[in-house]
XYZ file of C-alpha atoms in Angstrom:
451
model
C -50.968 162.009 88.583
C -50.901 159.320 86.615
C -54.006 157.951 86.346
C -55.340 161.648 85.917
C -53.218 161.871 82.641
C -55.002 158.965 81.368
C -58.223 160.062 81.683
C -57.268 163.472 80.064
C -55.632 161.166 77.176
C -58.969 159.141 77.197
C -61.448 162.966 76.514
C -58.482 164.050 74.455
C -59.409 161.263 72.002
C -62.889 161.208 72.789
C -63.264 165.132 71.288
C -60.645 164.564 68.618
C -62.381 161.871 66.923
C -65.984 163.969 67.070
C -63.852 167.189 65.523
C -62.451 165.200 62.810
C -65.489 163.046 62.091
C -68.219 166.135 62.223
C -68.953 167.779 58.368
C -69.345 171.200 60.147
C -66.411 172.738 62.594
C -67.034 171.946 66.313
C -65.841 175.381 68.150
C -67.266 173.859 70.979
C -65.027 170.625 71.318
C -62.330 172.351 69.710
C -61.817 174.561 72.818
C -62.513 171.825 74.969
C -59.467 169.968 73.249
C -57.287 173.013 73.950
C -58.178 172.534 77.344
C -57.074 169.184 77.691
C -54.174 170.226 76.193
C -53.182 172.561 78.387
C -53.983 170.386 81.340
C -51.519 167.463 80.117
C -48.990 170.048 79.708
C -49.068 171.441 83.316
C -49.205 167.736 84.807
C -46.162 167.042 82.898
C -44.603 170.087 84.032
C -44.955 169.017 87.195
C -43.882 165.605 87.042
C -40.963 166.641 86.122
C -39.919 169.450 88.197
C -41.622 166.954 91.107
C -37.788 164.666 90.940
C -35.776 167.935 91.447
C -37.139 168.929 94.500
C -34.577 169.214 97.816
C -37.112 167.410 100.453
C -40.411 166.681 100.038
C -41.949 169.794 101.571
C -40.546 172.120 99.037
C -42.971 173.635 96.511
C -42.443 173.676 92.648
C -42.538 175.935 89.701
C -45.640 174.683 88.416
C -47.738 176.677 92.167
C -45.105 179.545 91.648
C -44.701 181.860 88.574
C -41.817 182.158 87.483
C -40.494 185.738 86.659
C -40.585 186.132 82.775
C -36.942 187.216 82.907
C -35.630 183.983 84.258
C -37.413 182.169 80.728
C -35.580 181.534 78.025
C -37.243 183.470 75.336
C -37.025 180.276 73.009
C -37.819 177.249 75.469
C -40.621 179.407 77.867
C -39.088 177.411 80.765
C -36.461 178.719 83.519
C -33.022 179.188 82.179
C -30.586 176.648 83.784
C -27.822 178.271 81.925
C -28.384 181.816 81.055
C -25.735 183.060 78.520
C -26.049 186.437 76.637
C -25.594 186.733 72.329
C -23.863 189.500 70.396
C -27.378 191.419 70.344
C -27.253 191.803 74.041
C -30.406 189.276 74.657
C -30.066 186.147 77.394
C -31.356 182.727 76.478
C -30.274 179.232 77.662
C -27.568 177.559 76.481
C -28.787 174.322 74.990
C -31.902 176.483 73.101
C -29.092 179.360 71.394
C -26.775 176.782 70.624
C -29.135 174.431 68.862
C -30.801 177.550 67.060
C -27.411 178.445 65.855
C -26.444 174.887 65.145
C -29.899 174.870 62.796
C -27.914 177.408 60.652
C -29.887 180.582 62.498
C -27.418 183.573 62.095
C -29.844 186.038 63.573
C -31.182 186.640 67.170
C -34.441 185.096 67.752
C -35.896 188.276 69.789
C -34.993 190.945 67.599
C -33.935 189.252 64.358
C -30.911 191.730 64.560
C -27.997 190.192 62.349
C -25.337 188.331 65.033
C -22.015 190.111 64.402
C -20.479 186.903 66.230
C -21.600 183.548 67.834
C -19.535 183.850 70.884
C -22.085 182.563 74.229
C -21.017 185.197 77.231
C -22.420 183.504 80.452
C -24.952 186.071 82.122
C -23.456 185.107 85.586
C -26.021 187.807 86.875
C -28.914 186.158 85.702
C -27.984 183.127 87.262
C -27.394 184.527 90.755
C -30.537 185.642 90.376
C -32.483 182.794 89.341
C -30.283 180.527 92.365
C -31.989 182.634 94.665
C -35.218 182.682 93.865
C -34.901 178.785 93.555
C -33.646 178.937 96.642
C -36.640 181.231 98.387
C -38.995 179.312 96.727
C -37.755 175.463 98.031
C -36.347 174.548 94.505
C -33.346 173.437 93.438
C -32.436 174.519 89.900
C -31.612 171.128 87.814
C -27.422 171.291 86.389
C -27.312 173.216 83.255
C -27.880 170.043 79.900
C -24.755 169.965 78.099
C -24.895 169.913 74.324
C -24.200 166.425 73.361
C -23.978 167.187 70.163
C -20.316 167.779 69.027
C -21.016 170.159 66.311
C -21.077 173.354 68.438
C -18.191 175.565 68.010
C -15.747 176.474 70.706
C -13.285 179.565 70.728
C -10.476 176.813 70.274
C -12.377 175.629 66.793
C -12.878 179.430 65.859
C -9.306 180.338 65.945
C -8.362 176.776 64.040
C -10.728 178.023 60.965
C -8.975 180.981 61.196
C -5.569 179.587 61.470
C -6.161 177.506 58.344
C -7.509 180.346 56.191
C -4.192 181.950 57.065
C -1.890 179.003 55.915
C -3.597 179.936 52.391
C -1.180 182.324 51.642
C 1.742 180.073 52.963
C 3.254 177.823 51.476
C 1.538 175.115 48.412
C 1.980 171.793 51.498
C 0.522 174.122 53.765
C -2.264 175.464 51.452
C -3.050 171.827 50.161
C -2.880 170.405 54.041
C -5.580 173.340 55.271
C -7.359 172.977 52.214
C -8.333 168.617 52.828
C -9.174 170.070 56.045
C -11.617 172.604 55.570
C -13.041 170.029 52.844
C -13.696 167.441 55.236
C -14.897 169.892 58.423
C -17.198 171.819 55.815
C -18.642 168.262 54.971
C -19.010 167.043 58.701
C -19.737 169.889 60.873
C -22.682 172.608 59.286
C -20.942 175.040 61.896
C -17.963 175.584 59.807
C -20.009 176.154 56.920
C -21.575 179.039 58.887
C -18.558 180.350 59.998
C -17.962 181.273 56.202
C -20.804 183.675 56.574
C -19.047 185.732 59.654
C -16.704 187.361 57.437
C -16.344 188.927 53.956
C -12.750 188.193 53.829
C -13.014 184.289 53.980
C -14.182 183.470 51.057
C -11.815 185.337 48.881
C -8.789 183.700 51.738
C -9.801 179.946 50.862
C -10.380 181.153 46.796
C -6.321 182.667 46.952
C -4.764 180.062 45.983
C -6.862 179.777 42.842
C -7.543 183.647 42.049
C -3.507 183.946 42.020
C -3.025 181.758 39.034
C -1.662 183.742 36.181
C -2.462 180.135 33.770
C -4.692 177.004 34.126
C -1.041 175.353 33.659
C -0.757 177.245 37.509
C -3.175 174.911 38.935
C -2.430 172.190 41.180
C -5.625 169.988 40.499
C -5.828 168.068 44.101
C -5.628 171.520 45.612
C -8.320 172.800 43.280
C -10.191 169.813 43.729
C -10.430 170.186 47.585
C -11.280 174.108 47.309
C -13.431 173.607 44.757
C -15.256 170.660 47.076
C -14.825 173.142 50.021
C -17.539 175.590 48.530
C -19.569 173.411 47.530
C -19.898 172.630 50.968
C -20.218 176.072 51.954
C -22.819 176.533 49.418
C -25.352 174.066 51.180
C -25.215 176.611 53.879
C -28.854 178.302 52.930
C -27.271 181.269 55.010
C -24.180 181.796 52.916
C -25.830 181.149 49.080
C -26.337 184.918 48.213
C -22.583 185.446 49.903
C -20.693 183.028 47.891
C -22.427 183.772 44.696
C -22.101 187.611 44.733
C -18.257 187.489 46.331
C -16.504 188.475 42.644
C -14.361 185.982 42.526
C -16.523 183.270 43.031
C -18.228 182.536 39.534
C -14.712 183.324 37.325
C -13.218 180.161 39.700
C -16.073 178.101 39.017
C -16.539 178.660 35.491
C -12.689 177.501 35.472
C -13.362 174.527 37.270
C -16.203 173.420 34.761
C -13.860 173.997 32.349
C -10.558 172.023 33.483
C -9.353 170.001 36.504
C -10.248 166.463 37.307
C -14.096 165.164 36.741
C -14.819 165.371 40.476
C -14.461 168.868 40.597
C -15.906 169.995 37.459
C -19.082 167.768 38.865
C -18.483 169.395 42.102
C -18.269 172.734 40.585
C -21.233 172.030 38.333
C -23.169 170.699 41.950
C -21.973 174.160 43.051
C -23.688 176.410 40.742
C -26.942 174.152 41.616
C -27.152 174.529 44.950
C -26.697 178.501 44.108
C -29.194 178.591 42.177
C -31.353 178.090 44.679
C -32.003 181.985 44.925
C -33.617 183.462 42.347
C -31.071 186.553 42.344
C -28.371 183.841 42.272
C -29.988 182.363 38.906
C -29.787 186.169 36.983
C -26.445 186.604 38.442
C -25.007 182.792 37.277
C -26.566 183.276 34.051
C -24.926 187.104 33.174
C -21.756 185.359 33.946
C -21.611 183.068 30.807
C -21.713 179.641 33.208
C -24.438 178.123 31.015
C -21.929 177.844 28.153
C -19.368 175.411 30.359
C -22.113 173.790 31.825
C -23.231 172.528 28.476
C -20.004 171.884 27.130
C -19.721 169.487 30.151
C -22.840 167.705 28.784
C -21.802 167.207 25.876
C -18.691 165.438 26.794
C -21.342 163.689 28.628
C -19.134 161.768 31.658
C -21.512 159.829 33.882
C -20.500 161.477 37.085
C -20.861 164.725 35.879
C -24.149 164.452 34.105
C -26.354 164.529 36.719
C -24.867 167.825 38.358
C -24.539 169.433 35.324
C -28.514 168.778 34.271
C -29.707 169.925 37.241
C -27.879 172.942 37.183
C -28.550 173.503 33.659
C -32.543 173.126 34.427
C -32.523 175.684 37.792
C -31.337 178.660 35.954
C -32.971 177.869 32.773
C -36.418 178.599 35.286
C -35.482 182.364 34.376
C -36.484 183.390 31.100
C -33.507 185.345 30.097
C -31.088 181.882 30.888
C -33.469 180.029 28.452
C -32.386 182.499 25.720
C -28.522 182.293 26.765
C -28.774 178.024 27.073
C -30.227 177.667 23.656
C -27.937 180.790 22.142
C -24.793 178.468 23.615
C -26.114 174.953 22.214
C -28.220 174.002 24.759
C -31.448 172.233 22.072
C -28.311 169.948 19.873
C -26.588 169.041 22.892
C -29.871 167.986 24.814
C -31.422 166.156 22.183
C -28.109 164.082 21.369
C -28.112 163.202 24.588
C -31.788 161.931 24.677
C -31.178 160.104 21.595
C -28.579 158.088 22.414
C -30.708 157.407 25.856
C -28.868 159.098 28.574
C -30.469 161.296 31.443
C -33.172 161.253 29.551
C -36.080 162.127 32.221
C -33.442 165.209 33.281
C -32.845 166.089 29.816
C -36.353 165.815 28.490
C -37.044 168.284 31.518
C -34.585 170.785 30.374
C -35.935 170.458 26.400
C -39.857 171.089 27.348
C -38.776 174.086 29.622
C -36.318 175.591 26.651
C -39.580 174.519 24.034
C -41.015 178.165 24.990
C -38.307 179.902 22.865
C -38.671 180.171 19.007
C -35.519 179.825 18.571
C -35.214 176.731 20.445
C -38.220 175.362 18.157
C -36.578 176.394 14.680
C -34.038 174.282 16.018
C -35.643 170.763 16.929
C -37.270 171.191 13.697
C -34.295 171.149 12.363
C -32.400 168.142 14.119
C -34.907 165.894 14.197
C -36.614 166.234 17.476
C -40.594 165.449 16.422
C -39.543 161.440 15.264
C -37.380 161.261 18.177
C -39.973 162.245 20.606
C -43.003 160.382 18.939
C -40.631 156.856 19.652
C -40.323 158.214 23.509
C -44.357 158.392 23.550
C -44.626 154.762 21.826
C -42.224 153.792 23.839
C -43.875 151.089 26.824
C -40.800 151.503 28.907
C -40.750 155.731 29.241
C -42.961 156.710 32.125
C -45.950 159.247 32.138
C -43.696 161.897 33.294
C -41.487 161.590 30.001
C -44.199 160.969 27.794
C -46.204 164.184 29.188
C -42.585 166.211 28.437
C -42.425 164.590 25.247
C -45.774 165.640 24.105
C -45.903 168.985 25.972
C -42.286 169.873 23.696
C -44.694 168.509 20.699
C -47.416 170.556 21.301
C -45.501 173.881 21.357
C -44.067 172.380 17.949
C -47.386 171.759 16.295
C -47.554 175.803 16.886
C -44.744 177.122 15.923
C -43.799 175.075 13.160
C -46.318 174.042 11.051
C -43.865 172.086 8.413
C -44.199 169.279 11.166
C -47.540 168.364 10.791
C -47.259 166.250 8.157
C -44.606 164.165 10.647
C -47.515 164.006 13.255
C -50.696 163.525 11.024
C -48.442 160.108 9.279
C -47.373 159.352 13.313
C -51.104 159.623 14.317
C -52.432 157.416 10.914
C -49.899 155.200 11.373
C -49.770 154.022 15.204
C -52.152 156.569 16.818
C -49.391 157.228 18.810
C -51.265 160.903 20.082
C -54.467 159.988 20.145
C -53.490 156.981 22.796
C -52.062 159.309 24.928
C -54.899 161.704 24.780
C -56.847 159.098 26.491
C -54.246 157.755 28.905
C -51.871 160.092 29.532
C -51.731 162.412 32.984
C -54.159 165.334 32.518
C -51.483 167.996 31.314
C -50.796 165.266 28.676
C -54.288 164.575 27.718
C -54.657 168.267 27.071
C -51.718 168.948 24.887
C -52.327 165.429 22.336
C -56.084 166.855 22.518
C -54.939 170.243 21.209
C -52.424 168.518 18.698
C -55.055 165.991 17.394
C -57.567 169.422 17.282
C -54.810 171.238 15.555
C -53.953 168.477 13.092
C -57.605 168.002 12.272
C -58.444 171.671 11.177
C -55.954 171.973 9.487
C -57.607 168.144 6.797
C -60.698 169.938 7.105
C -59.763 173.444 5.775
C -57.575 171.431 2.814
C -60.573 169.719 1.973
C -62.904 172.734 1.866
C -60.118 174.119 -0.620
């Protein structure tokens, strides 16, 4: 068996090489390939089924077909542990659980939502499967446990739900559940799913918070640790829309940008982020006035926050009408500050050349100073391509909008040539925007002089 494997390994790379190396497409040796494929699989289908067999006169799967309802529907092969999901479909254990492990809320046959992840054992099945092992001289290999320790039992269900309940207890017993669902939502993704099973859990771990009449209400380590909580949550790809259309949800954020200690305005700032990640999500965030804490968080400009708060700041300002809100709330002065004084600048810079599409946003770097500041970035030796292509990009749309800055880049250009070096060594999309400056800036001599 083993020497046959080789020589399929051997024409395997024999007709790989000729596919890849032929200018034309081999049909011919691709099928052939497919082949050998298929022939490696079954050999290795049968070594391994070949160490489970009772004696040595017993046949194996790989000479008898196996039913199709004995296969797990995820790994093709026969089901050593047949349980059945809420939809009413059987697969084996170690495939469901590691599909619902990967964050999968859905089942894999029908794509029917799962009302529940509870894995009923399809005892049935199994009989079944034991006896046609057993008429066929097999023996069925013991069931693969899980080793991994992040599957959920009923005893870890009814914990979650035990500390979701002590949030309406007492403030030790909200603050004690509260470090624990912090830590499990970090650790285990299967908590942070478990979020998604009900529309009451969000608004249970969020009590504690919703119910205070003042900001003077808040204890900040319990804050903190919800606040870190659904963040966690929020990673979750299945529970984004959930958490960001629950109601209470952005009103407790926007709080937490707005008071509490650094790591959870970060954290809450990291939040709206990862939220973002949905389109929908971005409209939603940005009708609910977040941009306006979010950039009043950048302007106080702490170090751990900064980064959370950028990136935040530049995922909903990908939606035109959150441009218009960022630069209504302060967004161009509190950017370029920033940049000027050197901090986060390739972030900022980001945020600046995707806000440079609004007039408004224009009017105002005009106004503060923006076109010296960002001809120094592109002279500059020690700002990569990256900023110097944002930099000039953010000039560009300048140069048209604003033509009392020309005079600024014509002096620039006489002076150092500062555009006209990057037009010949900047990335493309740089080359092209100095090109159309230096065009710009040149009609514009030539129609003085024919005046």
């Amino acid at each position: 068996m083993l020497a046959k494997a080789m020589e399929l390994k051997r024409e395997l790379q024999k007709l790989v090489k000729a596919i890849v190396d032929e200018d034309d497409i081999n049909l011919g040796a691709i099928d052939r390939a497919q082949q050998m494929f298929c022939a490696l699989k079954e050999l290795k289908v049968k070594k391994s089924l070949s160490s489970s067999k009772v004696h040595p006169h017993q046949h194996d799967t790989a000479s008898e077909e196996i039913p199709e309802e004995f296969k797990c529907p995820l790994s093709k092969e026969l089901m050593r542990d047949p349980v059945i999901v809420a939809s009413g479909q059987t697969y084996d254990r170690l495939f469901i659980q590691k599909w619902l492990k990967a964050g999968n809320r859905t089942c894999p046959q029908t794509q029917q939502v799962l009302t529940h992840t509870n894995l009923t054992p399809n005892s049935l099945i199994r009989e079944m499967i034991l006896l046609w092992c057993k008429n066929h001289g097999i023996e069925l290999p013991e069931p693969v446990q899980y080793s991994d320790e992040d599957v959920l039992t009923e005893v870890d269900r009814s914990h979650f739900l035990s500390l979701l309940g002590k949030m309406s207890t007492t403030l030790s017993a909200q603050k004690e559940a509260a470090k624990e669902l912090r830590q499990l939502t970090k650790k285990m993704p299967s908590f942070r799913a478990l979020f998604g099973e009900s529309l009451d859990a969000i608004p249970q771990l969020l009590s504690p918070l919703s119910q205070c009449k003042s900001r003077s209400d808040v204890h900040l380590d319990l804050q903190e640790d919800l606040i870190t909580t659904l963040l966690n949550l929020s990673i979750h790809d299945n529970n984004k829309k959930l958490v960001a259309e629950t109601p209470i949800v952005l009103p407790i954020l926007m709080d937490a940008l707005r008071s509490g200690t650094i790591e959870t305005r970060s954290n809450a700032a990291a939040t709206l982020f990862t939220l973002s990640a949905l389109d929908s999500n971005k409209a939603l965030i940005g009708k609910s006035d977040a941009l306006k804490p979010l950039i009043d968080l950048l302007d106080e400009g702490h170090p751990l926050a900064l980064k959370d708060v950028a990136s935040a700041i530049f995922n909903l300002c990908i939606i035109h009408e959150n441009k218009s809100r960022a630069v209504r709330d302060g967004a161009v002065r509190v950017i370029l500050k920033k940049i000027m004084n050197g901090m986060h600048v390739d972030e900022l810079l980001s945020i600046l050349a995707m806000l440079s599409t609004n007039q408004k946003a224009i009017e105002e770097m005009g106004e503060i100073g923006a076109v010296p500041c960002l001809l120094r970035l592109i002279r500059e030796t020690s700002s990569c391509a990256r900023n110097k292509e944002n930099c000039i990009a953010i000039l560009y749309t300048i140069c048209f909008g604003d033509r009392s800055k020309w005079k600024e880049m014509r002096l620039e250009e006489s002076t150092y040539g500062t555009i006209s070096q990057l037009a010949q060594n900047g990335t493309s999309r740089a080359k092209r925007k100095a090109s159309g400056i230096l065009n710009r800036l040149n009609r514009a001599i030539n129609c003085t002089h024919t005046a």
